Amino acid sequence: MRYMTAGESHGPEEIAIIEGIPAGLKITQDDINHELARRQHGYGRGQRQVIETDSVSILSGVRHQITLGSPITLNVHNDDHSHWSKIMDPNTPATAENSMRKVLRPRPGHADLVGGMKYRHDQDLRNVLERSSARETVMRVAVGAVAKKLLQEIDVDVHGFVCNIGPAHSDMSILTTFQNLDEIRKTSEKFPTRALDVKGDADMQAVIDQTKINANTVGGTVQVMATNMPAGLGSYVSANEKLDAKLARAIISINAFKGVDFGGGFANAEKFGDEVMDEIIWDADKGFSRTSNNLGGFEGGMTNGGVIVVRGVVKPIPTLYRPMQSVDIDTHENHRASIERSDTTAVTAAAVIAESMVAIELAKAVLDKFDADSIDRLKEQVAEYRNEIQKF
C-alpha cells in the first residue's frame, strides 16, 4: 500500500491517490467524511474551520461502495478557494492584481524561509506556505479513514487522545496498561478529551482561552492506541523494516510534531530494567502475553501482541496574531513576521491526524505480510496466523 497527496492550502482541490487496497472492502463517502469532521472539530480551532465543510468525493477504485483493487482517488474541495481564485490561478501569468498577498516576511517556526531558499522562491514565500500548510493533512485523514476500515475487518481498532494542552493535563497514562478495547472504551468515557473536544475540560479550555486573549498559540501532546494487532508485524532483521521506526517517522511527518515515544516513553529513562521490561506469561487459552506494556506493544521493532501506544509532541502553531521578529527577504530589513489565518491550538486535530497516520502504517504492515488482493483472503490468512501464534 502506498499513497500520495496533492494540493495547496488555498488551491481548488485536495487530492489523494491510494494504491494497494484489496478488492472487496466496503467504504463509503460517509465513512471518510466522519473522520474529516473529527479533524475539523475541537476547541481552539480557527476561522478556516467555519469556512470549510470538508466533504470527500471518491473518484476511482470503488464501485457500489466496494473497492475494486485498483487505485483509489479521493478529492476534497477547498471552499475557501473562491476567495483566492485569482491569487492561486495556475493557468494565467502573474500580474500586479493576482500577485497580491505576497509573503515576504517569513514566520519563525514555519517552512517559509528555508523552503524559499531551497526552491528559490525569492519573490513570494506563499509558494512555500501553500503546500507546507497543515491543510494537506485533510487528505491524510481521508487515507487514514480507508486504512481504519481495512483494520476493522481484522478487528484492529485505532484511537487518538489528547493528553495535554500546554500546562493543562488529562491523566491518560493509565491507558497504557490496558490490554483490550473494552477496558479502553470504558475508562475513556471519564475523559472528555476522548471525543477530541476539550469543552468538557475546564483546565484545557482555560489555557486555550487565555492563549487566544494573549494573541498566542499553544501546543500539547497526543496519544494513539491500537488494539488487537497480531504479534510479529515488522521485523528485527533490517533497520528499515522495524515497524516502530516506521510509526515514529509517520508521526514526525505530521506538521508541527517535534517528538515521539512509545509506551512509558521518555519516563523509562529514569527507571531501572525490572521496572520497564514487560514480563512474559502464558495461558492455555490465550498463549503468550505480557504483564505490563511499558514498551508500547513493541519488542525488536515488531508488534508483540500488546496494545500499541505511541505519543507525539505538538509544538505551538507558528502563525501568531502577535507576530514575532523576522526579516523581509527583499529588503533584508527587520520586520514582524507575516500573519496568516490560524488556530489558537490544533492539538485536537493533531490527535485525529496522528490516529490516521498510525492506521496507515499498521495497514501497510498488514498488507505487507498478508494477501493484498482480496479482503476476504486477507481475513482468512490473518485468522490462520492468529491461531498459529496462539499455539506457539
Tab-separated table of C-alpha atoms in Angstrom:
chain	number	residue	atom	x	y	z
A	1	MET	CA	0.000	0.000	0.000
A	2	ARG	CA	1.213	3.476	-0.836
A	3	TYR	CA	-0.396	6.870	-1.235
A	4	MET	CA	0.287	10.387	-2.435
A	5	THR	CA	-1.438	13.667	-1.679
A	6	ALA	CA	-1.558	16.840	-3.780
A	7	GLY	CA	-2.995	20.311	-3.401
A	8	GLU	CA	-2.297	23.748	-1.976
A	9	SER	CA	-3.938	25.278	1.074
A	10	HIS	CA	-5.921	27.844	-0.940
A	11	GLY	CA	-5.924	25.921	-4.201
A	12	PRO	CA	-9.121	24.496	-5.677
A	13	GLU	CA	-8.785	20.870	-4.560
A	14	GLU	CA	-7.029	18.484	-2.197
A	15	ILE	CA	-6.388	15.055	-3.725
A	16	ALA	CA	-5.068	11.672	-2.600
A	17	ILE	CA	-4.396	8.509	-4.576
A	18	ILE	CA	-4.093	5.204	-2.712
A	19	GLU	CA	-2.654	2.098	-4.333
A	20	GLY	CA	-2.716	-1.387	-2.861
A	21	ILE	CA	-6.055	-1.561	-1.030
A	22	PRO	CA	-7.512	-5.069	-1.502
A	23	ALA	CA	-10.665	-5.641	-3.516
A	24	GLY	CA	-13.861	-6.265	-1.580
A	25	LEU	CA	-13.501	-3.692	1.188
A	26	LYS	CA	-16.676	-1.715	1.843
A	27	ILE	CA	-16.008	2.017	2.024
A	28	THR	CA	-18.432	4.925	1.749
A	29	GLN	CA	-18.070	8.657	1.494
A	30	ASP	CA	-19.826	8.902	4.854
A	31	ASP	CA	-17.107	6.735	6.432
A	32	ILE	CA	-14.458	9.184	5.282
A	33	ASN	CA	-16.494	12.322	5.983
A	34	HIS	CA	-16.948	11.194	9.592
A	35	GLU	CA	-13.179	11.263	10.067
A	36	LEU	CA	-12.818	14.589	8.230
A	37	ALA	CA	-15.384	16.155	10.575
A	38	ARG	CA	-13.421	14.916	13.597
A	39	ARG	CA	-10.321	16.653	12.251
A	40	GLN	CA	-12.167	19.966	11.908
A	41	HIS	CA	-13.744	19.982	15.344
A	42	GLY	CA	-12.084	20.893	18.618
A	43	TYR	CA	-11.859	23.837	20.969
A	44	GLY	CA	-9.327	26.408	19.785
A	45	ARG	CA	-9.698	25.865	16.057
A	46	GLY	CA	-9.771	28.957	13.846
A	47	GLN	CA	-11.998	30.643	11.284
A	48	ARG	CA	-10.913	28.360	8.421
A	49	GLN	CA	-12.889	25.520	10.014
A	50	VAL	CA	-16.041	27.657	9.792
A	51	ILE	CA	-15.452	28.421	6.120
A	52	GLU	CA	-14.647	24.828	5.139
A	53	THR	CA	-17.007	21.891	5.452
A	54	ASP	CA	-14.742	19.099	4.328
A	55	SER	CA	-16.530	16.522	2.217
A	56	VAL	CA	-14.860	13.821	0.153
A	57	SER	CA	-15.634	12.601	-3.344
A	58	ILE	CA	-14.487	9.111	-4.307
A	59	LEU	CA	-13.430	9.342	-7.951
A	60	SER	CA	-11.965	5.921	-8.697
A	61	GLY	CA	-11.205	2.495	-7.301
A	62	VAL	CA	-14.630	1.965	-5.708
A	63	ARG	CA	-17.829	0.672	-7.285
A	64	HIS	CA	-21.120	0.460	-5.425
A	65	GLN	CA	-19.221	1.181	-2.174
A	66	ILE	CA	-16.853	-1.772	-2.672
A	67	THR	CA	-13.150	-1.396	-3.502
A	68	LEU	CA	-12.005	-2.851	-6.816
A	69	GLY	CA	-8.323	-3.409	-6.040
A	70	SER	CA	-7.371	-0.574	-8.400
A	71	PRO	CA	-6.035	2.838	-7.285
A	72	ILE	CA	-8.494	4.841	-5.191
A	73	THR	CA	-8.729	8.577	-5.861
A	74	LEU	CA	-10.122	10.828	-3.144
A	75	ASN	CA	-10.944	14.516	-3.600
A	76	VAL	CA	-11.841	17.257	-1.110
A	77	HIS	CA	-12.839	20.657	-2.479
A	78	ASN	CA	-11.390	23.753	-0.815
A	79	ASP	CA	-14.400	26.001	-0.277
A	80	ASP	CA	-12.096	28.905	0.614
A	81	HIS	CA	-10.573	28.808	-2.881
A	82	SER	CA	-13.363	31.047	-4.126
A	83	HIS	CA	-11.697	33.931	-2.229
A	84	TRP	CA	-8.282	33.069	-3.665
A	85	SER	CA	-9.060	32.022	-7.243
A	86	LYS	CA	-7.072	34.822	-8.906
A	87	ILE	CA	-4.160	34.625	-6.479
A	88	MET	CA	-3.872	30.828	-6.853
A	89	ASP	CA	-4.795	30.541	-10.548
A	90	PRO	CA	-2.413	28.015	-12.204
A	91	ASN	CA	-3.341	28.996	-15.761
A	92	THR	CA	-2.651	32.740	-16.001
A	93	PRO	CA	0.683	34.580	-15.774
A	94	ALA	CA	1.475	36.704	-12.729
A	95	THR	CA	0.192	40.290	-12.741
A	96	ALA	CA	0.101	43.045	-10.160
A	97	GLU	CA	-3.527	42.157	-9.464
A	98	ASN	CA	-3.182	38.398	-8.995
A	99	SER	CA	0.120	38.667	-7.104
A	100	MET	CA	-1.500	40.349	-4.157
A	101	ARG	CA	-0.935	38.947	-0.676
A	102	LYS	CA	2.693	38.151	-1.280
A	103	VAL	CA	4.565	36.752	1.703
A	104	LEU	CA	7.992	38.360	2.105
A	105	ARG	CA	8.392	38.154	5.879
A	106	PRO	CA	8.877	34.511	6.922
A	107	ARG	CA	7.268	33.205	10.096
A	108	PRO	CA	9.629	31.711	12.695
A	109	GLY	CA	8.960	28.006	13.134
A	110	HIS	CA	7.400	27.587	9.691
A	111	ALA	CA	8.831	26.308	6.399
A	112	ASP	CA	8.635	29.781	4.806
A	113	LEU	CA	12.276	30.877	4.838
A	114	VAL	CA	14.071	27.559	4.381
A	115	GLY	CA	11.603	26.480	1.689
A	116	GLY	CA	12.198	29.739	-0.140
A	117	MET	CA	15.945	29.191	-0.007
A	118	LYS	CA	15.678	25.571	-1.179
A	119	TYR	CA	13.339	26.163	-4.137
A	120	ARG	CA	14.468	29.734	-4.970
A	121	HIS	CA	11.056	31.180	-4.207
A	122	ASP	CA	12.685	34.559	-3.581
A	123	GLN	CA	9.797	36.629	-4.941
A	124	ASP	CA	6.964	35.244	-2.836
A	125	LEU	CA	7.120	32.781	0.052
A	126	ARG	CA	3.458	31.957	-0.484
A	127	ASN	CA	4.790	29.362	-2.922
A	128	VAL	CA	6.128	27.551	0.144
A	129	LEU	CA	3.438	28.022	2.739
A	130	GLU	CA	0.589	26.964	0.451
A	131	ARG	CA	1.906	23.398	0.345
A	132	SER	CA	3.622	23.270	3.741
A	133	SER	CA	0.339	24.258	5.400
A	134	ALA	CA	-1.349	21.692	7.624
A	135	ARG	CA	-4.301	21.891	5.227
A	136	GLU	CA	-2.575	18.982	3.429
A	137	THR	CA	-3.394	16.718	6.371
A	138	VAL	CA	-7.061	16.652	5.384
A	139	MET	CA	-6.092	14.062	2.779
A	140	ARG	CA	-4.001	12.065	5.224
A	141	VAL	CA	-7.099	11.760	7.381
A	142	ALA	CA	-9.083	10.665	4.317
A	143	VAL	CA	-6.481	7.988	3.548
A	144	GLY	CA	-6.441	7.049	7.230
A	145	ALA	CA	-10.199	6.517	7.127
A	146	VAL	CA	-9.708	3.880	4.438
A	147	ALA	CA	-6.884	2.299	6.444
A	148	LYS	CA	-9.057	2.183	9.560
A	149	LYS	CA	-11.833	0.427	7.638
A	150	LEU	CA	-9.335	-2.199	6.498
A	151	LEU	CA	-8.020	-2.708	10.031
A	152	GLN	CA	-11.544	-3.050	11.399
A	153	GLU	CA	-12.001	-6.038	9.096
A	154	ILE	CA	-9.389	-7.875	11.173
A	155	ASP	CA	-10.701	-6.478	14.495
A	156	VAL	CA	-7.952	-3.889	14.965
A	157	ASP	CA	-9.080	-0.544	16.389
A	158	VAL	CA	-7.100	2.704	16.479
A	159	HIS	CA	-7.931	5.528	18.892
A	160	GLY	CA	-6.453	9.004	19.385
A	161	PHE	CA	-6.464	11.052	22.609
A	162	VAL	CA	-5.388	14.470	23.791
A	163	CYS	CA	-3.027	14.131	26.758
A	164	ASN	CA	-2.361	17.795	27.433
A	165	ILE	CA	-2.702	21.278	26.001
A	166	GLY	CA	0.067	23.470	27.351
A	167	PRO	CA	0.236	23.062	31.145
A	168	ALA	CA	-3.261	21.520	31.387
A	169	HIS	CA	-3.176	17.712	31.522
A	170	SER	CA	-5.625	14.860	31.470
A	171	ASP	CA	-4.333	11.735	33.184
A	172	MET	CA	-4.185	9.446	30.160
A	173	SER	CA	-1.141	7.490	31.331
A	174	ILE	CA	-3.321	4.827	32.941
A	175	LEU	CA	-4.498	3.811	29.490
A	176	THR	CA	-1.059	2.429	28.614
A	177	THR	CA	-1.663	-0.515	30.952
A	178	PHE	CA	-4.841	-1.743	29.260
A	179	GLN	CA	-4.767	-4.815	27.072
A	180	ASN	CA	-8.184	-4.781	25.398
A	181	LEU	CA	-10.522	-2.353	23.704
A	182	ASP	CA	-13.367	-2.753	26.199
A	183	GLU	CA	-11.158	-1.512	29.042
A	184	ILE	CA	-10.030	1.465	26.973
A	185	ARG	CA	-13.558	2.439	25.957
A	186	LYS	CA	-14.940	2.075	29.478
A	187	THR	CA	-12.255	4.228	31.065
A	188	SER	CA	-12.033	6.764	28.244
A	189	GLU	CA	-15.624	7.807	28.970
A	190	LYS	CA	-14.221	9.529	32.051
A	191	PHE	CA	-12.012	11.724	29.880
A	192	PRO	CA	-13.749	14.471	27.855
A	193	THR	CA	-10.716	14.589	25.582
A	194	ARG	CA	-11.560	11.133	24.206
A	195	ALA	CA	-14.032	12.949	21.969
A	196	LEU	CA	-11.160	15.233	20.926
A	197	ASP	CA	-13.018	18.313	22.098
A	198	VAL	CA	-11.801	19.984	25.276
A	199	LYS	CA	-15.041	21.839	26.051
A	200	GLY	CA	-15.598	19.385	28.878
A	201	ASP	CA	-12.162	20.007	30.373
A	202	ALA	CA	-12.162	23.318	32.242
A	203	ASP	CA	-8.387	23.468	32.672
A	204	MET	CA	-7.653	22.910	28.993
A	205	GLN	CA	-10.347	25.338	27.918
A	206	ALA	CA	-8.973	27.990	30.258
A	207	VAL	CA	-5.483	27.602	28.808
A	208	ILE	CA	-6.818	27.971	25.265
A	209	ASP	CA	-8.975	30.982	26.158
A	210	GLN	CA	-6.083	32.799	27.818
A	211	THR	CA	-3.759	31.943	24.947
A	212	LYS	CA	-6.233	33.443	22.487
A	213	ILE	CA	-6.519	36.615	24.588
A	214	ASN	CA	-2.727	36.846	24.502
A	215	ALA	CA	-2.753	36.524	20.678
A	216	ASN	CA	-0.532	33.489	21.147
A	217	THR	CA	-0.636	29.772	20.293
A	218	VAL	CA	-0.200	26.650	22.415
A	219	GLY	CA	0.895	23.066	21.778
A	220	GLY	CA	0.381	19.766	23.543
A	221	THR	CA	0.744	16.005	23.444
A	222	VAL	CA	-1.454	13.388	21.781
A	223	GLN	CA	-1.577	9.639	22.283
A	224	VAL	CA	-2.681	6.948	19.840
A	225	MET	CA	-3.526	3.388	20.830
A	226	ALA	CA	-4.114	0.399	18.566
A	227	THR	CA	-5.654	-2.779	19.940
A	228	ASN	CA	-5.530	-6.402	18.798
A	229	MET	CA	-2.652	-6.114	16.345
A	230	PRO	CA	-1.192	-9.583	15.685
A	231	ALA	CA	2.257	-10.251	17.108
A	232	GLY	CA	5.162	-10.368	14.668
A	233	LEU	CA	4.407	-7.473	12.306
A	234	GLY	CA	7.548	-5.580	11.415
A	235	SER	CA	10.972	-7.210	11.629
A	236	TYR	CA	14.226	-7.167	13.588
A	237	VAL	CA	16.402	-8.233	10.647
A	238	SER	CA	16.746	-4.822	8.999
A	239	ALA	CA	16.622	-1.293	10.384
A	240	ASN	CA	14.184	-0.073	7.742
A	241	GLU	CA	11.750	-2.928	8.488
A	242	LYS	CA	11.251	-2.056	12.151
A	243	LEU	CA	7.581	-1.133	12.475
A	244	ASP	CA	8.016	1.150	15.480
A	245	ALA	CA	10.581	3.105	13.457
A	246	LYS	CA	8.077	3.461	10.618
A	247	LEU	CA	5.459	4.712	13.081
A	248	ALA	CA	7.915	7.206	14.549
A	249	ARG	CA	8.642	8.557	11.072
A	250	ALA	CA	4.927	8.777	10.281
A	251	ILE	CA	4.200	10.749	13.440
A	252	ILE	CA	7.091	13.167	12.958
A	253	SER	CA	5.988	13.724	9.350
A	254	ILE	CA	2.845	15.488	10.608
A	255	ASN	CA	3.033	19.278	10.626
A	256	ALA	CA	4.220	20.689	13.982
A	257	PHE	CA	5.143	17.324	15.555
A	258	LYS	CA	8.561	17.504	17.213
A	259	GLY	CA	8.794	14.391	19.383
A	260	VAL	CA	7.559	10.799	19.602
A	261	ASP	CA	7.752	7.966	22.135
A	262	PHE	CA	6.206	4.568	22.842
A	263	GLY	CA	4.639	3.043	25.959
A	264	GLY	CA	6.345	4.511	29.015
A	265	GLY	CA	8.419	6.559	26.609
A	266	PHE	CA	10.968	9.030	27.907
A	267	ALA	CA	9.930	8.302	31.505
A	268	ASN	CA	11.573	4.876	31.081
A	269	ALA	CA	14.951	6.633	31.023
A	270	GLU	CA	14.582	7.371	34.751
A	271	LYS	CA	13.754	3.788	35.708
A	272	PHE	CA	15.605	0.511	36.121
A	273	GLY	CA	15.298	-2.604	33.991
A	274	ASP	CA	12.982	-4.513	36.318
A	275	GLU	CA	10.601	-1.537	36.277
A	276	VAL	CA	10.460	-1.310	32.486
A	277	MET	CA	10.643	-4.767	30.893
A	278	ASP	CA	7.236	-6.323	30.251
A	279	GLU	CA	7.362	-9.763	31.870
A	280	ILE	CA	6.103	-12.720	29.872
A	281	ILE	CA	3.291	-15.059	30.934
A	282	TRP	CA	1.485	-17.917	29.212
A	283	ASP	CA	-2.132	-19.074	29.289
A	284	ALA	CA	-3.536	-22.188	27.655
A	285	ASP	CA	-6.407	-20.219	26.099
A	286	LYS	CA	-4.574	-17.010	25.118
A	287	GLY	CA	-0.999	-18.165	24.613
A	288	PHE	CA	1.831	-15.734	25.396
A	289	SER	CA	1.231	-12.212	26.701
A	290	ARG	CA	2.877	-9.547	28.891
A	291	THR	CA	2.061	-8.428	32.436
A	292	SER	CA	2.590	-4.753	31.537
A	293	ASN	CA	3.046	-2.542	28.489
A	294	ASN	CA	5.941	-0.211	29.244
A	295	LEU	CA	7.386	-0.785	25.765
A	296	GLY	CA	4.192	0.241	23.972
A	297	GLY	CA	3.467	-3.048	22.240
A	298	PHE	CA	6.866	-3.408	20.525
A	299	GLU	CA	9.940	-5.556	21.010
A	300	GLY	CA	12.778	-5.658	18.493
A	301	GLY	CA	10.871	-3.490	16.035
A	302	MET	CA	7.978	-5.973	15.976
A	303	THR	CA	4.492	-5.957	17.452
A	304	ASN	CA	4.320	-8.245	20.481
A	305	GLY	CA	0.544	-8.618	20.661
A	306	GLY	CA	0.049	-5.889	23.265
A	307	VAL	CA	-1.750	-2.595	22.816
A	308	ILE	CA	0.327	-0.265	20.647
A	309	VAL	CA	0.833	3.025	22.482
A	310	VAL	CA	2.531	5.920	20.683
A	311	ARG	CA	2.623	9.592	21.652
A	312	GLY	CA	3.550	12.707	19.743
A	313	VAL	CA	4.576	16.174	20.925
A	314	VAL	CA	2.903	19.017	19.039
A	315	LYS	CA	4.618	22.397	19.045
A	316	PRO	CA	2.561	25.612	19.122
A	317	ILE	CA	1.378	26.771	15.699
A	318	PRO	CA	3.965	29.117	14.098
A	319	THR	CA	1.454	31.731	12.939
A	320	LEU	CA	0.828	34.207	15.759
A	321	TYR	CA	-1.576	37.155	15.680
A	322	ARG	CA	1.126	38.884	17.717
A	323	PRO	CA	3.851	38.148	15.157
A	324	MET	CA	7.455	37.563	16.117
A	325	GLN	CA	10.689	39.096	14.848
A	326	SER	CA	11.519	38.390	11.202
A	327	VAL	CA	13.357	39.880	8.243
A	328	ASP	CA	11.966	40.962	4.870
A	329	ILE	CA	13.550	38.716	2.218
A	330	ASP	CA	13.501	41.562	-0.330
A	331	THR	CA	14.923	44.462	1.689
A	332	HIS	CA	16.615	42.463	4.497
A	333	GLU	CA	15.139	44.960	6.944
A	334	ASN	CA	13.822	43.838	10.313
A	335	HIS	CA	10.052	43.381	10.371
A	336	ARG	CA	7.424	41.433	12.195
A	337	ALA	CA	6.531	38.138	10.539
A	338	SER	CA	3.608	37.839	8.142
A	339	ILE	CA	0.203	36.908	9.536
A	340	GLU	CA	-1.894	34.136	8.016
A	341	ARG	CA	-5.239	32.944	9.328
A	342	SER	CA	-4.530	30.453	12.105
A	343	ASP	CA	-5.788	28.497	15.116
A	344	THR	CA	-5.020	29.107	18.761
A	345	THR	CA	-4.294	25.399	19.011
A	346	ALA	CA	-4.761	22.419	16.738
A	347	VAL	CA	-3.887	19.678	19.226
A	348	THR	CA	-7.342	18.126	18.953
A	349	ALA	CA	-6.957	17.937	15.178
A	350	ALA	CA	-3.429	16.624	15.644
A	351	ALA	CA	-4.799	13.668	17.609
A	352	VAL	CA	-7.048	12.731	14.683
A	353	ILE	CA	-4.200	13.132	12.189
A	354	ALA	CA	-1.845	11.050	14.345
A	355	GLU	CA	-4.550	8.408	14.625
A	356	SER	CA	-4.776	8.343	10.827
A	357	MET	CA	-1.019	8.066	10.347
A	358	VAL	CA	-0.806	5.169	12.794
A	359	ALA	CA	-3.684	3.449	10.991
A	360	ILE	CA	-1.949	3.919	7.637
A	361	GLU	CA	1.336	2.411	8.824
A	362	LEU	CA	-0.400	-0.506	10.529
A	363	ALA	CA	-2.465	-1.164	7.396
A	364	LYS	CA	0.731	-1.141	5.328
A	365	ALA	CA	2.291	-3.676	7.713
A	366	VAL	CA	-0.754	-5.937	7.462
A	367	LEU	CA	-0.790	-5.745	3.669
A	368	ASP	CA	2.945	-6.435	3.512
A	369	LYS	CA	2.516	-9.682	5.449
A	370	PHE	CA	-0.824	-10.990	4.184
A	371	ASP	CA	-2.712	-11.174	0.884
A	372	ALA	CA	-3.294	-7.698	-0.526
A	373	ASP	CA	-5.541	-8.667	-3.444
A	374	SER	CA	-8.753	-9.727	-1.693
A	375	ILE	CA	-10.085	-8.604	1.675
A	376	ASP	CA	-11.702	-11.988	2.283
A	377	ARG	CA	-8.465	-13.861	1.597
A	378	LEU	CA	-6.604	-11.408	3.825
A	379	LYS	CA	-9.045	-12.074	6.674
A	380	GLU	CA	-8.642	-15.831	6.232
A	381	GLN	CA	-4.860	-15.548	6.385
A	382	VAL	CA	-4.921	-13.286	9.448
A	383	ALA	CA	-7.236	-15.682	11.274
A	384	GLU	CA	-4.953	-18.618	10.442
A	385	TYR	CA	-1.890	-16.644	11.573
A	386	ARG	CA	-3.520	-15.624	14.854
A	387	ASN	CA	-4.291	-19.286	15.519
A	388	GLU	CA	-0.698	-20.255	14.778
A	389	ILE	CA	0.671	-17.556	17.099
A	390	GLN	CA	-1.698	-18.561	19.895
A	391	LYS	CA	-0.480	-22.163	19.745
A	392	PHE	CA	3.243	-21.256	19.728
